[in-house]
mmCIF file of C-alpha atoms in Angstrom:
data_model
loop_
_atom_site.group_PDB
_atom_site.id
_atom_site.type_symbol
_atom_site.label_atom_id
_atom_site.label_comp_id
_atom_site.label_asym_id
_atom_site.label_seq_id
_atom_site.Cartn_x
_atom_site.Cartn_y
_atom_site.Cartn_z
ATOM 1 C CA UNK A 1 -2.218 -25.722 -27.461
ATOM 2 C CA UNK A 2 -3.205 -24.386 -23.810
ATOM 3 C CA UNK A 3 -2.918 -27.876 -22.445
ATOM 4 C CA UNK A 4 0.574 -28.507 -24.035
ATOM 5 C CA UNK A 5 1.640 -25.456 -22.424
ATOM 6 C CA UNK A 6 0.097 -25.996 -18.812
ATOM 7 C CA UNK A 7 2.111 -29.934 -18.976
ATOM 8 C CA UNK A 8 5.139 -27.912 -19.908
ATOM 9 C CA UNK A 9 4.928 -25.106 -17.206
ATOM 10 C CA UNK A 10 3.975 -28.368 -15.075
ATOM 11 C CA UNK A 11 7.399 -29.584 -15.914
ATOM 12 C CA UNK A 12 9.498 -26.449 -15.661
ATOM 13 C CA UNK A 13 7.997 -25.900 -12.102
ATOM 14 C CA UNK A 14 9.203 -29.429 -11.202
ATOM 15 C CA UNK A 15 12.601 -28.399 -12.365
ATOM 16 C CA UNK A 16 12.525 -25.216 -10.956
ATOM 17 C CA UNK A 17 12.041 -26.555 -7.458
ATOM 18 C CA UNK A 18 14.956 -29.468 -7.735
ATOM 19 C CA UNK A 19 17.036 -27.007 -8.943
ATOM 20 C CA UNK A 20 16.621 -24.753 -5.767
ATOM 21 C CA UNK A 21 16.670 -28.217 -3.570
ATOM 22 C CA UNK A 22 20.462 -28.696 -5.522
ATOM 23 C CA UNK A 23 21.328 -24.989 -4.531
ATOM 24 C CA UNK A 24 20.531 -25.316 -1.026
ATOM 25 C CA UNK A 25 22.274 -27.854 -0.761
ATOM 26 C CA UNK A 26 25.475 -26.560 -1.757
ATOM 27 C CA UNK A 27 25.051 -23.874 0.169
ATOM 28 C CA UNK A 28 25.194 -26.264 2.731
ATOM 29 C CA UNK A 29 21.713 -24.825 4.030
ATOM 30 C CA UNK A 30 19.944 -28.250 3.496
ATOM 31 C CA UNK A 31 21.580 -31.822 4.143
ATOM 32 C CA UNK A 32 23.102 -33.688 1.377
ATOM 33 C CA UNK A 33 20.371 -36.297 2.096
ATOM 34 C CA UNK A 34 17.134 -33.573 2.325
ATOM 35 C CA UNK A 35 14.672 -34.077 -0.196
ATOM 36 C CA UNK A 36 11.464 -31.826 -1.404
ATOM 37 C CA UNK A 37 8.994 -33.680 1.095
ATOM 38 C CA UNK A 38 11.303 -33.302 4.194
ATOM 39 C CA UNK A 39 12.190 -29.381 3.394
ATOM 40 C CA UNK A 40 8.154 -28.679 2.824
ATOM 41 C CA UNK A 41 8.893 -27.490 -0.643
ATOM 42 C CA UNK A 42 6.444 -30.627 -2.149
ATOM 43 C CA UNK A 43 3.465 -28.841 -0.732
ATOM 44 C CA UNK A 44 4.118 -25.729 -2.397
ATOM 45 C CA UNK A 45 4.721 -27.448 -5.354
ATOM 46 C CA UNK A 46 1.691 -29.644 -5.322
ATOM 47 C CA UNK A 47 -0.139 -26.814 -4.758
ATOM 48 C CA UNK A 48 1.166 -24.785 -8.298
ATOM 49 C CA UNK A 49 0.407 -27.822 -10.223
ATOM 50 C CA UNK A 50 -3.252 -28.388 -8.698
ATOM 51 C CA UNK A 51 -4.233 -24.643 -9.336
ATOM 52 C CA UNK A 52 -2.405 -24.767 -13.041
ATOM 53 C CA UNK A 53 -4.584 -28.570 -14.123
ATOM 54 C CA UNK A 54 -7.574 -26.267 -14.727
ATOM 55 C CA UNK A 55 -7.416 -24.575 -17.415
ATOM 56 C CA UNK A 56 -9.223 -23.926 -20.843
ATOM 57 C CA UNK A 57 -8.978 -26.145 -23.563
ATOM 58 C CA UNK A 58 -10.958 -27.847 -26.165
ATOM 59 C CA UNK A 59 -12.703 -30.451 -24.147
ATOM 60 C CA UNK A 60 -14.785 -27.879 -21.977
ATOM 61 C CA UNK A 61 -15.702 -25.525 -25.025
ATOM 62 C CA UNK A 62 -19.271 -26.292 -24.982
ATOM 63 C CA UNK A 63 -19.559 -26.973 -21.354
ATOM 64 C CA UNK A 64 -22.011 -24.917 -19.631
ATOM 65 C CA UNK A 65 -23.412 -24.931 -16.232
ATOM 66 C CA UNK A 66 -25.632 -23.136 -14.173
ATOM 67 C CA UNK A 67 -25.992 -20.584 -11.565
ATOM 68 C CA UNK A 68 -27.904 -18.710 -9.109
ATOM 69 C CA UNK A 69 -28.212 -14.653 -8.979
ATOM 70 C CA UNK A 70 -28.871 -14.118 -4.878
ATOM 71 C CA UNK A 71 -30.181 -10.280 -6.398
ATOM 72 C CA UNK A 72 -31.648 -10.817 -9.797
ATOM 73 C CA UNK A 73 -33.029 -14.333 -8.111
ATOM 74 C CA UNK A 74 -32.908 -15.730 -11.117
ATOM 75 C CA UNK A 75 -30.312 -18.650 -12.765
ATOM 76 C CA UNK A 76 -27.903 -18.344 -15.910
ATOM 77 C CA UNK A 77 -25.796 -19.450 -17.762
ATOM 78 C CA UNK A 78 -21.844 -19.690 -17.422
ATOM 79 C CA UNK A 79 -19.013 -21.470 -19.682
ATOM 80 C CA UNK A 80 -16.838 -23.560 -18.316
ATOM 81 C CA UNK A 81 -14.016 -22.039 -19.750
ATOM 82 C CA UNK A 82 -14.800 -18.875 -18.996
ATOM 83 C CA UNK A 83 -14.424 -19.752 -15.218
ATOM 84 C CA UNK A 84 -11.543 -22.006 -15.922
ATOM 85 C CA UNK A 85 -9.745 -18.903 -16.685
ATOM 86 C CA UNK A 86 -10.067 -17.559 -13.199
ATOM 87 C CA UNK A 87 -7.953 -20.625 -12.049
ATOM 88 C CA UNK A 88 -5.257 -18.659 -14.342
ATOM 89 C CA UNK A 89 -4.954 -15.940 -12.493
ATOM 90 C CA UNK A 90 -2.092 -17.375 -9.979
ATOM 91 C CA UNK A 91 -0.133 -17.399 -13.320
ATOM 92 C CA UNK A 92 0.453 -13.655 -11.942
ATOM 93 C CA UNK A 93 2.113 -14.633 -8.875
ATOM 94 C CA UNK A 94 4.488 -16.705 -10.472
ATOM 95 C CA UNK A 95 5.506 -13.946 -12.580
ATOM 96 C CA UNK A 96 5.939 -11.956 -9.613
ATOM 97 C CA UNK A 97 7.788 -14.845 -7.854
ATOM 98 C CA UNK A 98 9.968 -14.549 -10.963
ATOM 99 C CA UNK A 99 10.781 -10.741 -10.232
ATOM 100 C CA UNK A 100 11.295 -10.882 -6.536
ATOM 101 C CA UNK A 101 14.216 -13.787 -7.445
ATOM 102 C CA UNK A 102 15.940 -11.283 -10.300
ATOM 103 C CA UNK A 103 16.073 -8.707 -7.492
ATOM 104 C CA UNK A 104 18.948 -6.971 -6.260
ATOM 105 C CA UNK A 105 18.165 -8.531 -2.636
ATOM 106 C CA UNK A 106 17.868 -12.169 -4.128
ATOM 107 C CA UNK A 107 21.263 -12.313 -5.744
ATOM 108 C CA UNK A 108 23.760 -14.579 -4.706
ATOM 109 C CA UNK A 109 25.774 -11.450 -2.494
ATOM 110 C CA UNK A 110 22.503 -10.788 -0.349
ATOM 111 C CA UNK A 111 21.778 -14.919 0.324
ATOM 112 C CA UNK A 112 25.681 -15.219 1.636
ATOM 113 C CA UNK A 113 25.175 -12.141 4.144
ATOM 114 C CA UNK A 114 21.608 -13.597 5.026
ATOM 115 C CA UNK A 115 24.117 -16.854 5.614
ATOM 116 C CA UNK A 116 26.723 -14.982 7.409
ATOM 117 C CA UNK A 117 24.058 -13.748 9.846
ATOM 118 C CA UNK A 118 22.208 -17.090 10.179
ATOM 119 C CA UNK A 119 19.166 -16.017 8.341
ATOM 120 C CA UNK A 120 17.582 -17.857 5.460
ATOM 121 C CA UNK A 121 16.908 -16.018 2.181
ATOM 122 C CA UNK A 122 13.135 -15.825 1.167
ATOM 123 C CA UNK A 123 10.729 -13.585 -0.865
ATOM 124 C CA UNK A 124 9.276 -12.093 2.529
ATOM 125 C CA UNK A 125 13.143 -10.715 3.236
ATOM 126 C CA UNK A 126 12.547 -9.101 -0.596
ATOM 127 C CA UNK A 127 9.293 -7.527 -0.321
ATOM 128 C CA UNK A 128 10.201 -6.159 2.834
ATOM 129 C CA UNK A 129 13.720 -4.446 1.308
ATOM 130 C CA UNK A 130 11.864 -3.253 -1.554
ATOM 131 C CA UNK A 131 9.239 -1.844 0.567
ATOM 132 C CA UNK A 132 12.146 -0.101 2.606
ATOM 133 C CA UNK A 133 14.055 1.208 -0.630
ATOM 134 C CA UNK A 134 11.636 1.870 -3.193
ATOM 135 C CA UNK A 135 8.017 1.904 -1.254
ATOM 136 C CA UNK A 136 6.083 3.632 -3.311
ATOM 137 C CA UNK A 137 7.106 2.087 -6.686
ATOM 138 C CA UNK A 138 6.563 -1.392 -4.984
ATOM 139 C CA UNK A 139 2.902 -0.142 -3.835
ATOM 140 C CA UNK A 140 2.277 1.329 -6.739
ATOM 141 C CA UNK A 141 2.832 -1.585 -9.312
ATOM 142 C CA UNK A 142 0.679 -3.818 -6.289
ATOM 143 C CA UNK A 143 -1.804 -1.931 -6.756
ATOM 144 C CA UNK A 144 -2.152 -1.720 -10.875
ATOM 145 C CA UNK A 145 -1.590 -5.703 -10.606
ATOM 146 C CA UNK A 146 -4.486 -5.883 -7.967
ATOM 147 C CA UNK A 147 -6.659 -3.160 -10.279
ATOM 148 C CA UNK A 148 -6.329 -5.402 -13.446
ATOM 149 C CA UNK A 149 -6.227 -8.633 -12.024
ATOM 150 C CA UNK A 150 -9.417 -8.338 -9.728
ATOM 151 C CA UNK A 151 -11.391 -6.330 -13.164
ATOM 152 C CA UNK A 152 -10.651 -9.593 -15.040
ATOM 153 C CA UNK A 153 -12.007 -11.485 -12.999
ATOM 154 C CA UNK A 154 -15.195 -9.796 -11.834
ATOM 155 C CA UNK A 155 -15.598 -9.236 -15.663
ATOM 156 C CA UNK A 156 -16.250 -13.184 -15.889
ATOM 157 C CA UNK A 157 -18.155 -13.464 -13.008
ATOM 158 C CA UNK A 158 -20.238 -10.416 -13.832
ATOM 159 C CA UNK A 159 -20.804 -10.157 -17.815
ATOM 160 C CA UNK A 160 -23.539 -12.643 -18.429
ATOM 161 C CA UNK A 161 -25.962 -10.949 -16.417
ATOM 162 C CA UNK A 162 -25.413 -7.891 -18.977
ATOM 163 C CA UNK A 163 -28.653 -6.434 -20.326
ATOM 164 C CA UNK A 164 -27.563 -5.094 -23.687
ATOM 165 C CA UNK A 165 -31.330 -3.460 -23.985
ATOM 166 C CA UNK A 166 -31.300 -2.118 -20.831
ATOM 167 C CA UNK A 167 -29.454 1.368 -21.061
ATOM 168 C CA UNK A 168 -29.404 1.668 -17.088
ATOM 169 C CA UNK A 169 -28.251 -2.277 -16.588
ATOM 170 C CA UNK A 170 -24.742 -2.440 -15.363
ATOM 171 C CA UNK A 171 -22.371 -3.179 -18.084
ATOM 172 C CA UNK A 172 -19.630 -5.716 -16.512
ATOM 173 C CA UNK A 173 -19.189 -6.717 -20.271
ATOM 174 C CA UNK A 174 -16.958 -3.189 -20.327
ATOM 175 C CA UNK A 175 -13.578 -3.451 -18.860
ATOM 176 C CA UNK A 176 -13.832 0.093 -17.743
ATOM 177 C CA UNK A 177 -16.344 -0.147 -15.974
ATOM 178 C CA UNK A 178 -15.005 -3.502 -14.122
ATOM 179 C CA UNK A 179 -11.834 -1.497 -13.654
ATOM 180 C CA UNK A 180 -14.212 1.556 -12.156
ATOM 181 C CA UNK A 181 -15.847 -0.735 -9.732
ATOM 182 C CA UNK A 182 -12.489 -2.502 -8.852
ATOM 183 C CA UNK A 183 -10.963 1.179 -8.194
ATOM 184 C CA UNK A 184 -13.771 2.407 -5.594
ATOM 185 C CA UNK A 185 -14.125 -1.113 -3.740
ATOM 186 C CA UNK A 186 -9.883 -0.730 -2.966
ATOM 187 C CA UNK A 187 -10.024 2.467 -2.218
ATOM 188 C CA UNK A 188 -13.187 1.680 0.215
ATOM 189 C CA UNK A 189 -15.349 4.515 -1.269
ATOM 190 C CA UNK A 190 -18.091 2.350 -2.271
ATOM 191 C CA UNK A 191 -20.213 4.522 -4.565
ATOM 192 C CA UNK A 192 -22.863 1.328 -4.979
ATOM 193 C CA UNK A 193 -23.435 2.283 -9.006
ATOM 194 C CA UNK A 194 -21.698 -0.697 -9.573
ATOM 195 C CA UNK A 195 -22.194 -3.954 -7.525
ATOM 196 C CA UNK A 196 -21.883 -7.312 -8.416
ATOM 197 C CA UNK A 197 -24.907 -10.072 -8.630
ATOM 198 C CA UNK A 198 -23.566 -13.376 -8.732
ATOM 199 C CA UNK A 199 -22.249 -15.244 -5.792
ATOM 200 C CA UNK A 200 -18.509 -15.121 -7.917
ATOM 201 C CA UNK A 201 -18.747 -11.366 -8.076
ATOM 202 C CA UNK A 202 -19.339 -11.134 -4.306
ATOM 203 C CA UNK A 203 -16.569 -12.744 -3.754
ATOM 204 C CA UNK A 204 -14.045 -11.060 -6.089
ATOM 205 C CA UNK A 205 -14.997 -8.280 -4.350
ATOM 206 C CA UNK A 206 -14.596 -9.127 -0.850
ATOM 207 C CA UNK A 207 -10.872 -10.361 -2.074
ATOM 208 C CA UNK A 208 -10.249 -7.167 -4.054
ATOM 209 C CA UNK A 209 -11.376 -5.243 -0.638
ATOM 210 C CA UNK A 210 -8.893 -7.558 1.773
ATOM 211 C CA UNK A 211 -6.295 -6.404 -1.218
ATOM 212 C CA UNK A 212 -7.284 -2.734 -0.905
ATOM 213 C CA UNK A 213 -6.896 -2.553 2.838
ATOM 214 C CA UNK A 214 -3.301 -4.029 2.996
ATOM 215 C CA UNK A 215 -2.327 -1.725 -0.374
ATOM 216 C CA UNK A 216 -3.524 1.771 0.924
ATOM 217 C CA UNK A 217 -2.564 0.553 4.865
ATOM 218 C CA UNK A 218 0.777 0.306 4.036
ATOM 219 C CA UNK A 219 0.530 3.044 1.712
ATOM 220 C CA UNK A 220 -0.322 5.606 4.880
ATOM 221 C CA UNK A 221 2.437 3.931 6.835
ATOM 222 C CA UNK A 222 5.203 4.691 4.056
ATOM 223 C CA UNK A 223 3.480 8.662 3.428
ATOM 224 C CA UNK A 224 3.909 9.271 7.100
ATOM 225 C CA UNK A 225 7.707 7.776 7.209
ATOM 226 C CA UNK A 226 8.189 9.719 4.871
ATOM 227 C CA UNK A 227 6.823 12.834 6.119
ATOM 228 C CA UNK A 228 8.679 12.278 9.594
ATOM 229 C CA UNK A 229 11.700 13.926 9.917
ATOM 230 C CA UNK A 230 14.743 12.673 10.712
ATOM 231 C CA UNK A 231 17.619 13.402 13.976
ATOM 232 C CA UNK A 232 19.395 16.394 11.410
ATOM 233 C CA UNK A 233 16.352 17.539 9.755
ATOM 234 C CA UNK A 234 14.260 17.721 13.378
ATOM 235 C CA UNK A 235 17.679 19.689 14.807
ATOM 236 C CA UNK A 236 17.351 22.219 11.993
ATOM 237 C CA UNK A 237 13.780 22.493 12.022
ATOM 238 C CA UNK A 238 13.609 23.272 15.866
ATOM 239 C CA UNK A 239 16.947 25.877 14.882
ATOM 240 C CA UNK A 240 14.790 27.376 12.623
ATOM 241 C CA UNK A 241 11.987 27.966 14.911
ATOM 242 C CA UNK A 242 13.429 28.921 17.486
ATOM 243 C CA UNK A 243 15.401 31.824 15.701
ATOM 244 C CA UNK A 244 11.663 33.000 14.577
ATOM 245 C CA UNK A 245 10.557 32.899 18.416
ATOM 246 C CA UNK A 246 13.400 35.262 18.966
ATOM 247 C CA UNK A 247 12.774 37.287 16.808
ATOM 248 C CA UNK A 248 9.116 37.081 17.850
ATOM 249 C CA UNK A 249 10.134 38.305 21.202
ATOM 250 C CA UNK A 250 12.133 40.817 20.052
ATOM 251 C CA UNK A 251 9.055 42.825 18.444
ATOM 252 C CA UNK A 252 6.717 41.801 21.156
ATOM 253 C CA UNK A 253 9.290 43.046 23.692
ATOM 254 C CA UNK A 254 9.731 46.454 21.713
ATOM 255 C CA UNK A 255 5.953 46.875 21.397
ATOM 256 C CA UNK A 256 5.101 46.396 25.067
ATOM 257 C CA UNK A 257 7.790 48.883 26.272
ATOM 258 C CA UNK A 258 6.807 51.337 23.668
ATOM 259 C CA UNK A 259 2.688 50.974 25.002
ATOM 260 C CA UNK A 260 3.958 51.312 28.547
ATOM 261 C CA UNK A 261 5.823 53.980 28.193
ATOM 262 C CA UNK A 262 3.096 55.613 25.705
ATOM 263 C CA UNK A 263 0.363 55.094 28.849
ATOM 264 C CA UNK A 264 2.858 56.730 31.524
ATOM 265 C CA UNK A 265 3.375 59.548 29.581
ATOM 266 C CA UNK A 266 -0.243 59.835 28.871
ATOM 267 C CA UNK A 267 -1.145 59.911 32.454
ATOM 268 C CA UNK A 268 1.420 62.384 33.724
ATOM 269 C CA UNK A 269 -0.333 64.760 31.393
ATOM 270 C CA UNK A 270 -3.457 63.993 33.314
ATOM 271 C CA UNK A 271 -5.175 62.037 30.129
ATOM 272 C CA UNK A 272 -7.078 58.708 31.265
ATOM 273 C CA UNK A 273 -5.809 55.940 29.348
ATOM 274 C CA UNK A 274 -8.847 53.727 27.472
ATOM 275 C CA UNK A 275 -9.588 50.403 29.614
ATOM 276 C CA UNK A 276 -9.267 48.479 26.268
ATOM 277 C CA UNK A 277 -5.646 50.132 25.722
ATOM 278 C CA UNK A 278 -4.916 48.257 29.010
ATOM 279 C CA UNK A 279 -6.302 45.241 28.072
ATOM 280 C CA UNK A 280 -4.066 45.149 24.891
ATOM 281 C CA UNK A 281 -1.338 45.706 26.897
ATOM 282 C CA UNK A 282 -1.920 42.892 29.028
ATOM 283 C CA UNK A 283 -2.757 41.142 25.980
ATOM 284 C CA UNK A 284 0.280 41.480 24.799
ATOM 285 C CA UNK A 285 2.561 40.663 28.154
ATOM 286 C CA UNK A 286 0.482 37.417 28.042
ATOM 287 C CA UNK A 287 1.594 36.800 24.581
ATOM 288 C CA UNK A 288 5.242 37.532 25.379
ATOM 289 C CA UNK A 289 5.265 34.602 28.120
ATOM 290 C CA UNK A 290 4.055 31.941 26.419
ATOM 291 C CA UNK A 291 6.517 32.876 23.177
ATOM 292 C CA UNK A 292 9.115 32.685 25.889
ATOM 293 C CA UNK A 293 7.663 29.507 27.475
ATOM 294 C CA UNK A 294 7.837 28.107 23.656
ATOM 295 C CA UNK A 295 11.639 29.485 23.198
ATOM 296 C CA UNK A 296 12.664 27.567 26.440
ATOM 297 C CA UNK A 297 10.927 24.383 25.480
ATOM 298 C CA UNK A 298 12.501 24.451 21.896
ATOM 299 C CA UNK A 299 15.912 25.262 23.494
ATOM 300 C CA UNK A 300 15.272 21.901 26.194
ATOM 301 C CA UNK A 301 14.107 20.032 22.894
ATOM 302 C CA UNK A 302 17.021 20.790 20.656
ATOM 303 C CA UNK A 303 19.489 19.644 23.762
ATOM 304 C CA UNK A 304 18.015 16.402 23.857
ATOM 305 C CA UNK A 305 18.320 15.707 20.028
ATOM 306 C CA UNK A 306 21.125 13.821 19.298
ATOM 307 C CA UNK A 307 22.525 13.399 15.400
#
């Protein structure tokens, strides 16, 4: 049954691509005469089939082979299948491929202005939209996809070293735990009470870190866009703050006249004013300046804000 339907998703991707060949070309962005091989699509294709011919099925049941734990330095056992399954994963990105084409900057409206201003539509121009109109919804399902996808597969790699006896082994055979270990690797916390011990582990990892990096990198770049102000909201901020300097200066302004005039009147009685009284005062003066140095740069900064 799995190998009827990897010929028939063989069959619809061959469809799928002639079909978008026959579109281009009557939107006139390919010649009448262009063909998959000369456009560079047949790669791409090629590619989809070769990574969708491996798959499980009843042939490879009982095949086993052999490899080598670099930590437990010891060999075991894998099925064929098992690992055949990993070649499955890529099924993902076609589903995603799927999405990106049913989105709003896909549709036939968004391809003729991408015509109109002699660009050609493409899933990068998509990503890149939905990263600018919905970022953290786009990051967010990335980052489930990557959490599950990655815990799947480091489950295969990882479960036959399981030590059911052994209360302290490390229990890939639990998808919670995969997903645990999956979770700290992306995030680049690396608590090391889960590692992996086959060569296949190491290198689900290494790909789930890669994946972690770009996630959470863009992930700071969209927080702090969307922390930063913009032209209207930086005007009324700086508004804002500069109202509370004056105000500021106001009370600081009352406060050292009120002192001074306390310390005259103190010493035309003949009383000797404290040393630290003075210091306050001068304290405060000091203070005064630089709230009026801060007023004047607030007043140069709104000036050169333009909405």
């Amino acid at each position: 049954m799995i190998t009827i339907t990897a010929i028939g998703q063989n069959i619809l991707r061959v469809t799928r691509y002639k079909a978008m060949l026959s579109y281009f070309k009557r939107r006139r962005v390919y010649s009448s005469n262009a063909t998959l091989a000369s456009t560079g699509h047949l790669k791409f294709l090629l590619i989809e089939i070769a990574l969708n011919i491996p798959h499980p099925n009843i042939v490879t049941r009982d095949v086993n082979f052999t490899l080598f734990s670099p930590v437990l330095k010891r060999s075991y056992t894998q099925t064929l299948n098992e690992f055949l399954n990993l070649f499955q994963l890529h099924q993902i990105f076609i589903i995603c491929r799927m999405i990106l084409t049913l989105s709003y900057y896909f549709n036939q409206s968004a391809q003729r202005v991408m015509s109109m201003m002699g660009l050609q539509s493409n899933y990068l121009f998509v990503v890149k939209s939905l990263l600018k109109s919905k970022p953290f919804t786009f990051l967010g399902i990335n980052l489930l996809i990557g959490v599950f996808m990655f815990s799947f597969a480091l489950r295969i790699c990882e479960r036959r070293l399981t030590n059911p006896d052994d209360p302290l082994d490390m229990d890939f055979g639990n998808y919670w735990n995969c997903i645990w270990n999956i979770v700290i690797t992306m995030s680049t916390i690396g608590f090391g009470d889960y590692y992996p011990r086959t060569i296949p582990g190491r290198v689900v990892i290494a790909l789930t870190g890669m994946w972690g990096l770009i996630v959470f990198s863009l992930l700071v770049t969209t927080v702090m866009n969307f922390i930063t102000m913009d032209p209207i909201e930086s005007k009324v901020y700086t508004i804002i703050e500069r109202l509370r300097s004056k105000r500021k200066m106001k009370n600081q302004s009352q406060r050292i006249i009120a002192e001074a005039f306390r310390m005259k009147a103190l010493r035309r009685r003949g009383i000797e004013v404290k040393d630290k009284e003075v210091s306050d005062l001068h304290l405060s003066i000091n203070e005064f300046k630089n709230t009026i140095t801060n007023y004047r740069a607030m007043v140069h900064e709104l000036s050169l804000i333009h909405i």
